[in-house]
PDB file of C-alpha atoms and ligand atoms in Angstrom:
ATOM      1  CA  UNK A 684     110.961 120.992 102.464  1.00  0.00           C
ATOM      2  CA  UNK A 685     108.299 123.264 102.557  1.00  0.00           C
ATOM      3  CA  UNK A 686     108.101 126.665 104.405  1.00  0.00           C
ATOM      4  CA  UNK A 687     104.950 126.584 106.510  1.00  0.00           C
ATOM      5  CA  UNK A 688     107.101 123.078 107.587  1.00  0.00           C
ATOM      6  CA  UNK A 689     110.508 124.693 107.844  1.00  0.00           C
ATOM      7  CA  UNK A 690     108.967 127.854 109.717  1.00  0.00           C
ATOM      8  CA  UNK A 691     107.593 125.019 112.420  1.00  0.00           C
ATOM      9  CA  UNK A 692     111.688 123.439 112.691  1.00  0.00           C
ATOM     10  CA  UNK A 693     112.821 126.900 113.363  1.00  0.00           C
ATOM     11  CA  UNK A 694     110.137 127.950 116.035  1.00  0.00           C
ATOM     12  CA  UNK A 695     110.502 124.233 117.974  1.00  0.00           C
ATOM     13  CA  UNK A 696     114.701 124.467 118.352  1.00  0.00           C
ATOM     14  CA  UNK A 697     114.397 127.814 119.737  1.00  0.00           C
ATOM     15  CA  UNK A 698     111.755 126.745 122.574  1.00  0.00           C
ATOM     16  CA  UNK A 699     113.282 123.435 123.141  1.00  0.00           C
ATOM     17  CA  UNK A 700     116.722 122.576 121.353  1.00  0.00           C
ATOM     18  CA  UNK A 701     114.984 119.598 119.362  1.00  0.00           C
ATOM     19  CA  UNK A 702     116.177 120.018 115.365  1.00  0.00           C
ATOM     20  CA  UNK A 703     113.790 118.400 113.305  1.00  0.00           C
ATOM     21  CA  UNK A 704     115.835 118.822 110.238  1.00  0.00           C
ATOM     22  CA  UNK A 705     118.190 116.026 111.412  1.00  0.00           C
ATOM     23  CA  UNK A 706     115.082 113.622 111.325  1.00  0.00           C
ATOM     24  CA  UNK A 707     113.629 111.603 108.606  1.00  0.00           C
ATOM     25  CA  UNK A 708     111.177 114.141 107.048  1.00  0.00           C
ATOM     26  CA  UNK A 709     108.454 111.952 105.490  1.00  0.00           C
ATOM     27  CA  UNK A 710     108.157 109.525 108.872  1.00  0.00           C
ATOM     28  CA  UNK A 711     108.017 112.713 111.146  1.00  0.00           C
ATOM     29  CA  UNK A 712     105.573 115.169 109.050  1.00  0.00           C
ATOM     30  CA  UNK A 713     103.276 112.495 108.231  1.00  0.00           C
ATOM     31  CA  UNK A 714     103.376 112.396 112.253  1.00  0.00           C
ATOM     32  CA  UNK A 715     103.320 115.378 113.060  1.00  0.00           C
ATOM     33  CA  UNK A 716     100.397 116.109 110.670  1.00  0.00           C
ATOM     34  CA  UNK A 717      97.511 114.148 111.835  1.00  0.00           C
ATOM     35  CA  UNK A 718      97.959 115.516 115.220  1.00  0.00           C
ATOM     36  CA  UNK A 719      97.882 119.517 113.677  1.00  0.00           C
ATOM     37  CA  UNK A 720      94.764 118.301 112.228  1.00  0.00           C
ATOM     38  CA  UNK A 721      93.012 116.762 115.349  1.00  0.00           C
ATOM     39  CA  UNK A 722      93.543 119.940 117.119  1.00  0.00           C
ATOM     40  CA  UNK A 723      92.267 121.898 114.165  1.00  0.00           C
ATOM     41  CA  UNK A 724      94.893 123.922 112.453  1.00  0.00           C
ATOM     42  CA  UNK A 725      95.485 123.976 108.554  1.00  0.00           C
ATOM     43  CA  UNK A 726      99.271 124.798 108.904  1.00  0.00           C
ATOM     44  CA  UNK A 727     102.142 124.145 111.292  1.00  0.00           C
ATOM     45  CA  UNK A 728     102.733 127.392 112.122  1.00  0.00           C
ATOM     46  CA  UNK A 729      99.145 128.042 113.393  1.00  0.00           C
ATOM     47  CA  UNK A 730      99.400 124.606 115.331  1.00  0.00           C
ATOM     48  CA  UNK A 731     102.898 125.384 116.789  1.00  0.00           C
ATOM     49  CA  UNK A 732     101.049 129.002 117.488  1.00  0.00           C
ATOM     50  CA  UNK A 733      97.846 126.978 119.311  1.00  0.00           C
ATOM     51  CA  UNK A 734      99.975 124.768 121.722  1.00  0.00           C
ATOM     52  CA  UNK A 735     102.915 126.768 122.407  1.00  0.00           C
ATOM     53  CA  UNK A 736     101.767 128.137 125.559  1.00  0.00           C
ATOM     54  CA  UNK A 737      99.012 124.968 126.260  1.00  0.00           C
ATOM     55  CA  UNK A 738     101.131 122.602 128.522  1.00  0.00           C
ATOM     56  CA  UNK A 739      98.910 119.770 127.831  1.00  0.00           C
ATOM     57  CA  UNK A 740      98.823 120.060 123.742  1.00  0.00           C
ATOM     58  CA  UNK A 741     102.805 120.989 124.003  1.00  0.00           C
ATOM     59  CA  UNK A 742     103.819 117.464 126.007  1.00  0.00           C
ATOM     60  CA  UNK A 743     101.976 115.777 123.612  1.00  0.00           C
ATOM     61  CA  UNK A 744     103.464 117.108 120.292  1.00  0.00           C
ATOM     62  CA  UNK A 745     106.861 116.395 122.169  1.00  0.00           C
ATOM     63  CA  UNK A 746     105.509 112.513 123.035  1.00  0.00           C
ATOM     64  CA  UNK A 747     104.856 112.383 119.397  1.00  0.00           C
ATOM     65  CA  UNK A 748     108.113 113.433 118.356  1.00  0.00           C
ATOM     66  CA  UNK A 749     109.902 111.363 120.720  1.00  0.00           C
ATOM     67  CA  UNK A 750     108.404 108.156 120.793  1.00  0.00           C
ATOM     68  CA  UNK A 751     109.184 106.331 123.974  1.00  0.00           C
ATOM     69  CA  UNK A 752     108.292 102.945 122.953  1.00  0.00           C
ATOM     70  CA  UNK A 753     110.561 100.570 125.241  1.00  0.00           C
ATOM     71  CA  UNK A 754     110.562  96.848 127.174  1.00  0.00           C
ATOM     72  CA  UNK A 755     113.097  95.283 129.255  1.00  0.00           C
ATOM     73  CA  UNK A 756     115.101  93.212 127.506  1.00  0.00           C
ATOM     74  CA  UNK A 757     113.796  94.333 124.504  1.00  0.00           C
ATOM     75  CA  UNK A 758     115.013  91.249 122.076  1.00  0.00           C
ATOM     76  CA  UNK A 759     116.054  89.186 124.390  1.00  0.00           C
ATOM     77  CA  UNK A 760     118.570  87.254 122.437  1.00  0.00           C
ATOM     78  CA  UNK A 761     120.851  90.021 121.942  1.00  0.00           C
ATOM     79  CA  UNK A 762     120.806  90.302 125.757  1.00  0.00           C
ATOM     80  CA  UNK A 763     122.361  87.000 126.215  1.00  0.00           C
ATOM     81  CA  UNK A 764     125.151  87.576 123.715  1.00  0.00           C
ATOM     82  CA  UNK A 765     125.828  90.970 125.843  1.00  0.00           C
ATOM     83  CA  UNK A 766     125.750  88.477 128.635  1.00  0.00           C
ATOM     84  CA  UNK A 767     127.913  85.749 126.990  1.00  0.00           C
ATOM     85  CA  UNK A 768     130.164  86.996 124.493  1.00  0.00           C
ATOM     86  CA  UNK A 769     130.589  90.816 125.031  1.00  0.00           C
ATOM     87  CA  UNK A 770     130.914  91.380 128.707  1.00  0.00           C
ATOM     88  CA  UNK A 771     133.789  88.762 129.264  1.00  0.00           C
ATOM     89  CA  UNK A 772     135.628  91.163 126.986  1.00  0.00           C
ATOM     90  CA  UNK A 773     134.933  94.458 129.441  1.00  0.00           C
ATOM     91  CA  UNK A 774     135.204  92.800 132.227  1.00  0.00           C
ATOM     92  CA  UNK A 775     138.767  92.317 132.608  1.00  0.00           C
ATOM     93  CA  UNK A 776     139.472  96.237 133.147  1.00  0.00           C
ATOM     94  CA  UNK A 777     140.185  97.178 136.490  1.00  0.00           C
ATOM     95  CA  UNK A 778     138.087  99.712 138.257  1.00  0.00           C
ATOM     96  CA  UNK A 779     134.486 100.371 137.275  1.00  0.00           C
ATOM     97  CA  UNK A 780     132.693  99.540 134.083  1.00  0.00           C
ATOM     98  CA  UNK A 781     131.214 102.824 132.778  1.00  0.00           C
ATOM     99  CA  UNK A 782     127.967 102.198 130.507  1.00  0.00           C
ATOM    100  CA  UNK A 783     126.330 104.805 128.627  1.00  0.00           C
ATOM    101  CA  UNK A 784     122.440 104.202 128.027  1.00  0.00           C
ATOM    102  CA  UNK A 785     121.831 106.865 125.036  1.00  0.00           C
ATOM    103  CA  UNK A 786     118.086 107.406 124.301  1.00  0.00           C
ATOM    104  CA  UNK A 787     116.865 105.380 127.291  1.00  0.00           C
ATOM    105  CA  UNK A 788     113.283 106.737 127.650  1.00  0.00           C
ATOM    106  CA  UNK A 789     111.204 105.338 130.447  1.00  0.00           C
ATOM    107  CA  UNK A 790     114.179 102.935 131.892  1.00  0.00           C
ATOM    108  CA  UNK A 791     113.634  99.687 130.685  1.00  0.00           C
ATOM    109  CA  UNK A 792     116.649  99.494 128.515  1.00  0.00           C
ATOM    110  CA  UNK A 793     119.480 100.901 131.476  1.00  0.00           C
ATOM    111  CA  UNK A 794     117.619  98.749 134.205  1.00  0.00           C
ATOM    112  CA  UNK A 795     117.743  95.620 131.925  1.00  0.00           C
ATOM    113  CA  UNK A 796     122.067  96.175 131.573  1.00  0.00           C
ATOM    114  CA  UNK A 797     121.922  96.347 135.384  1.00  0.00           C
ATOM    115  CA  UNK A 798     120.097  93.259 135.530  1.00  0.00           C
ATOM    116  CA  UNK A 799     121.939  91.524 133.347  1.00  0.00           C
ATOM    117  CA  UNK A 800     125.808  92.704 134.270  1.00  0.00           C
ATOM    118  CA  UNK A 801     124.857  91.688 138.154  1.00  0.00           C
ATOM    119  CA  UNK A 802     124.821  88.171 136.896  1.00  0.00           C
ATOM    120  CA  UNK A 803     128.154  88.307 136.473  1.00  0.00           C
ATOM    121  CA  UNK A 804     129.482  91.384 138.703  1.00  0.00           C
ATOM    122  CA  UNK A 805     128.844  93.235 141.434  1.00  0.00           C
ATOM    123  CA  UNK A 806     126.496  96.426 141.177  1.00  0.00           C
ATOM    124  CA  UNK A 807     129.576  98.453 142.499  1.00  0.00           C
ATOM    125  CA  UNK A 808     131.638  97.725 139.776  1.00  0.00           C
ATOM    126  CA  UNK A 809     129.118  99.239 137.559  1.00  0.00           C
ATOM    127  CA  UNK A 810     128.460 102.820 136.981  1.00  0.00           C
ATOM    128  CA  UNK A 811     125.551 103.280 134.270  1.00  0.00           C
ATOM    129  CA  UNK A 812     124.399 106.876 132.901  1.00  0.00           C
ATOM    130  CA  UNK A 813     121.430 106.914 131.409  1.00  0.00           C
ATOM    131  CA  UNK A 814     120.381 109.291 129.010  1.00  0.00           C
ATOM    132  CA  UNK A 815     117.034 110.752 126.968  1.00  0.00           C
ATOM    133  CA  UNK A 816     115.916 114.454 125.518  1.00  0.00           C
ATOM    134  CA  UNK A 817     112.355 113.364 127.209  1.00  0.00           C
ATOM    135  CA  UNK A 818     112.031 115.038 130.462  1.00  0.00           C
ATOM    136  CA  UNK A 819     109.134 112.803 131.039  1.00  0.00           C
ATOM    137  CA  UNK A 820     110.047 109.739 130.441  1.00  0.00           C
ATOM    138  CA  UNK A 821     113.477 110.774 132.681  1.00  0.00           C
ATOM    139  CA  UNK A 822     111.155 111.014 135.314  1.00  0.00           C
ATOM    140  CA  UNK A 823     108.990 107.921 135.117  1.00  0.00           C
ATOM    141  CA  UNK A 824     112.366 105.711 134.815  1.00  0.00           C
ATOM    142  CA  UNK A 825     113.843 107.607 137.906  1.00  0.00           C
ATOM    143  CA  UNK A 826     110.854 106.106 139.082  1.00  0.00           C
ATOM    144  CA  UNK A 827     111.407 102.397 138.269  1.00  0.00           C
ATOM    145  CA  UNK A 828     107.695 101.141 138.503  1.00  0.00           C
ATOM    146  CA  UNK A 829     106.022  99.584 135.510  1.00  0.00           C
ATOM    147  CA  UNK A 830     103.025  97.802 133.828  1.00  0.00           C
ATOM    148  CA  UNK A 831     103.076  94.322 133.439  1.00  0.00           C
ATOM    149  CA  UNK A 832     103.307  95.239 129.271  1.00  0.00           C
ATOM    150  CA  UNK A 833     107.557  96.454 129.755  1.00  0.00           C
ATOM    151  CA  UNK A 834     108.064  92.804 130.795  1.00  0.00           C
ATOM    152  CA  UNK A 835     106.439  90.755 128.152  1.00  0.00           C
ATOM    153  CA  UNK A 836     110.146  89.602 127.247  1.00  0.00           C
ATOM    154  CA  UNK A 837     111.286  88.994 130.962  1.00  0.00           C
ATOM    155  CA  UNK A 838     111.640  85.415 132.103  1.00  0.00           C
ATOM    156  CA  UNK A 839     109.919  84.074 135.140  1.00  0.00           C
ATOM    157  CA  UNK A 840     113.109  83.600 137.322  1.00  0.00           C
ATOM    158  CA  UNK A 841     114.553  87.092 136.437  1.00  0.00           C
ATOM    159  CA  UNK A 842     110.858  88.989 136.805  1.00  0.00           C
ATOM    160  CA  UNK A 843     110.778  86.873 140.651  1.00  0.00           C
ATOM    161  CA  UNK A 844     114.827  88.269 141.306  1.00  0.00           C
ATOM    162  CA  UNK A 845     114.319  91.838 140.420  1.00  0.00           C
ATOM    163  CA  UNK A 846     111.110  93.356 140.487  1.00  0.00           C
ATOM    164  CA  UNK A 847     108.571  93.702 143.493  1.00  0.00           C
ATOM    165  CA  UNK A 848     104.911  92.985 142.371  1.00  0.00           C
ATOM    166  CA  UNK A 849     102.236  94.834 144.024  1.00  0.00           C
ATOM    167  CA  UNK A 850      98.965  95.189 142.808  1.00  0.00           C
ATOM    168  CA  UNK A 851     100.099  94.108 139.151  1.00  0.00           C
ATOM    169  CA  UNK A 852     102.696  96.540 138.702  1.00  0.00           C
ATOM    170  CA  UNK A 853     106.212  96.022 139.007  1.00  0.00           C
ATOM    171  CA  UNK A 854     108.675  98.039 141.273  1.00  0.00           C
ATOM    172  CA  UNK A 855     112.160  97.280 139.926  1.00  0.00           C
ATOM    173  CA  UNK A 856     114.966  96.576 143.467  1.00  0.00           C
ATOM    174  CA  UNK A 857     116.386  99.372 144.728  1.00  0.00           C
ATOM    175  CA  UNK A 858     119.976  98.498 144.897  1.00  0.00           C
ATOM    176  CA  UNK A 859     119.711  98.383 140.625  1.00  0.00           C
ATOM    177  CA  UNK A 860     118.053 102.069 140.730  1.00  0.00           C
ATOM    178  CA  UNK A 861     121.230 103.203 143.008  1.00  0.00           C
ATOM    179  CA  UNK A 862     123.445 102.306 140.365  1.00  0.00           C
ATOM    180  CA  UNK A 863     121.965 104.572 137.319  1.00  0.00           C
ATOM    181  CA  UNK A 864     122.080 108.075 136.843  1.00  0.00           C
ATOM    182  CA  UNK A 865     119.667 109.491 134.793  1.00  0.00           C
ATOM    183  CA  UNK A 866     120.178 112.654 132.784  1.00  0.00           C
ATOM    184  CA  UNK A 867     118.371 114.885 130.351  1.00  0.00           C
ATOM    185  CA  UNK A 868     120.725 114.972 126.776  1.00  0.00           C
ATOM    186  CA  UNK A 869     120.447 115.552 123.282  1.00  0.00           C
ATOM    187  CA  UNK A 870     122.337 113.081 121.247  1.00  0.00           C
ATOM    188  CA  UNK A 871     122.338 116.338 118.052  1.00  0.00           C
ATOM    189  CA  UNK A 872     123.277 118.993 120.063  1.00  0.00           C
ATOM    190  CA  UNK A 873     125.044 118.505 123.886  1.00  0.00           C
ATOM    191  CA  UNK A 874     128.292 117.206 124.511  1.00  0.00           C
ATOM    192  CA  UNK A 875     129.412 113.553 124.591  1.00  0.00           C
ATOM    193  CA  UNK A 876     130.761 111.410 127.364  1.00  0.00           C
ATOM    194  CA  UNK A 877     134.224 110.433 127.919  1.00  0.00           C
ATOM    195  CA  UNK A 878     136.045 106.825 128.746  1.00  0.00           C
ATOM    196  CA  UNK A 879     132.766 104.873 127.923  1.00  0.00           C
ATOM    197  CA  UNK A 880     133.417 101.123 128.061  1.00  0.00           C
ATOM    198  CA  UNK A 881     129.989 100.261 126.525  1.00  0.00           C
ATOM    199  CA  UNK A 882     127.480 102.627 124.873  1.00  0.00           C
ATOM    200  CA  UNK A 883     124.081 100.805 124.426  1.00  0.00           C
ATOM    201  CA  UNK A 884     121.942 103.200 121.745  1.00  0.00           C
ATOM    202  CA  UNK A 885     119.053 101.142 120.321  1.00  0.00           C
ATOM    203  CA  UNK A 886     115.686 102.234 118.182  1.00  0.00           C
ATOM    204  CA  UNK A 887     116.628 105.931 117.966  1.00  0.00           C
ATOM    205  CA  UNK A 888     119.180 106.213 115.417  1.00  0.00           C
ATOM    206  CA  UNK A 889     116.647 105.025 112.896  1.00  0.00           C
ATOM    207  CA  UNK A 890     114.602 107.743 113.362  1.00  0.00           C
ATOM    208  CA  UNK A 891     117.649 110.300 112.375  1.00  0.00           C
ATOM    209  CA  UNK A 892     119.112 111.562 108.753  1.00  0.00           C
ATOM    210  CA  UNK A 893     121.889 109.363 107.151  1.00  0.00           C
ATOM    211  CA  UNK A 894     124.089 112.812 108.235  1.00  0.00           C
ATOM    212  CA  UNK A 895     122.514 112.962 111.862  1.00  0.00           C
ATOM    213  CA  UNK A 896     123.234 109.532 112.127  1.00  0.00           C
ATOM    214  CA  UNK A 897     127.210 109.983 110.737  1.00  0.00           C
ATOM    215  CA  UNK A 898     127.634 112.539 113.330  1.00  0.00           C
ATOM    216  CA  UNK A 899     126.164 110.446 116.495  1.00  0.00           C
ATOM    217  CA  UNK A 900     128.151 107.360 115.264  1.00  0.00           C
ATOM    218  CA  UNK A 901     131.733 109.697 114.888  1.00  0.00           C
ATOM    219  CA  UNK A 902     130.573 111.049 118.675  1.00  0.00           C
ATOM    220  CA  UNK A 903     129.652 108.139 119.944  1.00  0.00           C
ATOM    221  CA  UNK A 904     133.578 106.610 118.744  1.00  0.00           C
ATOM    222  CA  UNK A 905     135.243 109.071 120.226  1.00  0.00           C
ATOM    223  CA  UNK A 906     133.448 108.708 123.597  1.00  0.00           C
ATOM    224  CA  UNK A 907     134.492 104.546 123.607  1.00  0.00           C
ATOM    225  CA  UNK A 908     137.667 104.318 125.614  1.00  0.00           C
ATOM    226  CA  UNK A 909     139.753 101.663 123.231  1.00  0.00           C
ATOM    227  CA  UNK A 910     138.399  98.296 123.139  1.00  0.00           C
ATOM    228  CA  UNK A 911     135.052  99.787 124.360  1.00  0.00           C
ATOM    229  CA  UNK A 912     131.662  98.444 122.537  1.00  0.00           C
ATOM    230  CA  UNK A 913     128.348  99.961 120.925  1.00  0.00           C
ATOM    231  CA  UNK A 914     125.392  97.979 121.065  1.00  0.00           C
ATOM    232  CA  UNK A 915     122.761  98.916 118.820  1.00  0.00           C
ATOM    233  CA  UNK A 916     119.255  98.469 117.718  1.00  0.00           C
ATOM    234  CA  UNK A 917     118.031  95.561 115.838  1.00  0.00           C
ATOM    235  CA  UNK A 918     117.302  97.491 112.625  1.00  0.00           C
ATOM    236  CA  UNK A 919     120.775  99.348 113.265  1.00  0.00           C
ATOM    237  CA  UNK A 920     123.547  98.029 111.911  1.00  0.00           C
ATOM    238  CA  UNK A 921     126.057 100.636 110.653  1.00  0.00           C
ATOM    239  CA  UNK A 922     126.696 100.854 107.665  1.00  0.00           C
ATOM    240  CA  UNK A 923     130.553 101.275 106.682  1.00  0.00           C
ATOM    241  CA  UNK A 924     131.632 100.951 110.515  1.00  0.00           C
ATOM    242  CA  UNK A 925     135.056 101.216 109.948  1.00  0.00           C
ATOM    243  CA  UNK A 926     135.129 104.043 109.199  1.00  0.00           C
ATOM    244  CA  UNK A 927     134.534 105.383 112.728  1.00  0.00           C
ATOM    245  CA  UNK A 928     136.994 102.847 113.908  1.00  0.00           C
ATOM    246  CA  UNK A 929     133.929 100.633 114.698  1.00  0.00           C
ATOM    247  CA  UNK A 930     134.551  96.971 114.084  1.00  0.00           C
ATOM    248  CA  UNK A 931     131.654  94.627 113.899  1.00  0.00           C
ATOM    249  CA  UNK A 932     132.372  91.650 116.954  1.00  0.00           C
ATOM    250  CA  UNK A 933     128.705  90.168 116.913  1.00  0.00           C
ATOM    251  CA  UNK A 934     125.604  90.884 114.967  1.00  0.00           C
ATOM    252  CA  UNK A 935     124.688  94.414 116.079  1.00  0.00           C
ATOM    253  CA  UNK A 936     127.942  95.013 118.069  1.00  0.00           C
ATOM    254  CA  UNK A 937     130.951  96.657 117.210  1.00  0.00           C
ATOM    255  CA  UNK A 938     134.171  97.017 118.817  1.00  0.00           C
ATOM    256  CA  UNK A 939     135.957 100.496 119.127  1.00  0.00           C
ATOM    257  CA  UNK A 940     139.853  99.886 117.249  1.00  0.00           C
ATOM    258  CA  UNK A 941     141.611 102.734 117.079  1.00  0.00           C
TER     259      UNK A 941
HETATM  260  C1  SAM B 667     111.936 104.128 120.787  1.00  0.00           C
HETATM  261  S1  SAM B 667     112.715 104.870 122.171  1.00  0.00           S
HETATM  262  C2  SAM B 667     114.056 103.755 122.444  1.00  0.00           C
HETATM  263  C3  SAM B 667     114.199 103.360 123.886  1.00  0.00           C
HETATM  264  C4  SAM B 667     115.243 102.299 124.193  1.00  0.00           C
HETATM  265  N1  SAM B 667     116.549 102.686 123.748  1.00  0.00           N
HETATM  266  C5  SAM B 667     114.864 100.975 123.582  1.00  0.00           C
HETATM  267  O1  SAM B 667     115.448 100.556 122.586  1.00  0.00           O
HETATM  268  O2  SAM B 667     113.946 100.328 124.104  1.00  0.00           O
HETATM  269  C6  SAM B 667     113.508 106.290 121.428  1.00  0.00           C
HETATM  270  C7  SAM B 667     113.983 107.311 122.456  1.00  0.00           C
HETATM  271  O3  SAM B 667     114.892 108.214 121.814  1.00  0.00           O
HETATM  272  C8  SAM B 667     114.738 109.485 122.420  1.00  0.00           C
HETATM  273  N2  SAM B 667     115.305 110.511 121.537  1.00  0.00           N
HETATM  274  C9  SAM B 667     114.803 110.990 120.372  1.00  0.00           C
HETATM  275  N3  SAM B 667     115.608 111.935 119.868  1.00  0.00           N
HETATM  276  C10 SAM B 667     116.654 112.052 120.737  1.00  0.00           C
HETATM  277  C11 SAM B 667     117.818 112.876 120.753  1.00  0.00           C
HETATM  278  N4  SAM B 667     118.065 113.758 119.789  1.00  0.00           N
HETATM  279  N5  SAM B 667     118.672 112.754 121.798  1.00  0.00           N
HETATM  280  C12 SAM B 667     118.415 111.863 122.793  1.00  0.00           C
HETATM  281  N6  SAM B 667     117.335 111.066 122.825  1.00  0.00           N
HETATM  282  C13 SAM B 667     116.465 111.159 121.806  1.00  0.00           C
HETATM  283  C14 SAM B 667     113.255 109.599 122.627  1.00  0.00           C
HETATM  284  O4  SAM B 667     112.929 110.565 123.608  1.00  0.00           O
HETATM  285  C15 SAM B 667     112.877 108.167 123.031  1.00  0.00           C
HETATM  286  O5  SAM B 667     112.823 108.035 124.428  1.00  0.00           O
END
């Protein structure tokens, strides 16, 4: 790595806690590069120099970085096995179901498992966390409104059942905001959750070092309560899961064993 780029790591985790060493270097500098050039600096540490105090410049290196891309029921197959095959196997515990959205940028991806779960059982049952390091796009799913683009994926029947349409945007039912909190955390540096029945952490983890990844999948084992599930990305599937006492139960779900 080189120092002008290392400098940059060392100034951005002291002003906001994100470590760019535990991301893939090549993918995130070639990012990070053409937007130091469109606002005219020859070096990362004169760019990190121009925007620090520039709220405007700032939010968008950290939009860069973060990369918010999200739908509901983003591949919708895999919804319908969490439908079919994985939540018969939660739902016999007693008490409530405690689901852990990691990474869930604007909402799409914690309002779709409320959606889907409330086929099946009532929102009460349910208690869903939610979680990003993007303050912003914690506050626009707070917010539960959305362009007609997050639903591409959404059938008719379910767009009809959940959402309010008013003047082409879409204003996601109250009683499925009441049942998500949504809070800021950093899956490389804050503390985990505890007695998680499902952990649903999709299209970040490719983004992270093999060793950044290790440490979120060790984390993320030790916060399933026994029996509990991870549901990950499309492009996800762990490598060696057994290792973390993950076993594979369906294509891109595993099964904590201990
Ligand atoms: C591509 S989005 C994925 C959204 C959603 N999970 C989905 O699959 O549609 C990636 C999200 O990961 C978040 N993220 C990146 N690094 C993170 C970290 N260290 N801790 C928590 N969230 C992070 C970003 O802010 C972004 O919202």
């Amino acid at each position: 790595m080189d120092g002008d780029y290392t400098r940059f790591i060392e100034l951005l985790y002291k002003k906001t806690g994100i470590d760019l060493s535990k991301y893939k270097e090549k993918q995130m500098k070639r990012r990070l590069a053409s937007l130091m050039m469109k606002r005219g600096c020859s070096s990362f540490v004169e760019y990190f120099n121009f925007i620090q105090n520039q709220k405007e410049y700032f939010n968008e290196l950290i939009d860069r970085i973060t990369i918010n891309v999200s739908e509901f029921y983003r591949n919708y197959k895999r919804w319908e096995v969490l439908e079919t095959k994985i939540l018969p196997k939660l739902s016999t515990k007693k008490g409530k179901l405690n689901i852990w959205s990691a990474a869930c940028s604007t909402g799409e991806e914690p309002y779709t498992i409320a959606m889907c779960l409330h086929e099946h059982i009532p929102l009460n049952q349910i208690n869903i966390v939610a979680t990003d390091i993007d303050e912003n796009a914690l506050a626009t799913a707070k917010n539960g409104v959305y362009g007609e683009s997050a639903l591409k994926e959404v059938p008719n029947a379910i767009k009809m059942k959940n959402f309010d349409e008013k003047a082409g945007y879409y204003y996601v039912k109250d009683h499925f905001k009441k049942c998500i909190t949504f809070e800021k955390h950093n899956l490389l540096k804050d503390p985990y959750k505890n007695n998680v029945d499902l952990i649903v952490c999709r299209n970040v983890l490719i983004y992270f070092t093999e060793d950044a990844k290790s440490y979120v999948y060790e984390n993320f084992s030790r916060s399933l309560e026994n029996s509990g599930v991870l549901f990950v990305g499309s492009t996800e599937q762990i490598f060696n899961p057994n290792q973390y006492q993950l076993h594979p139960i369906e294509t891109f779900f595993y099964q904590k064993q201990s």
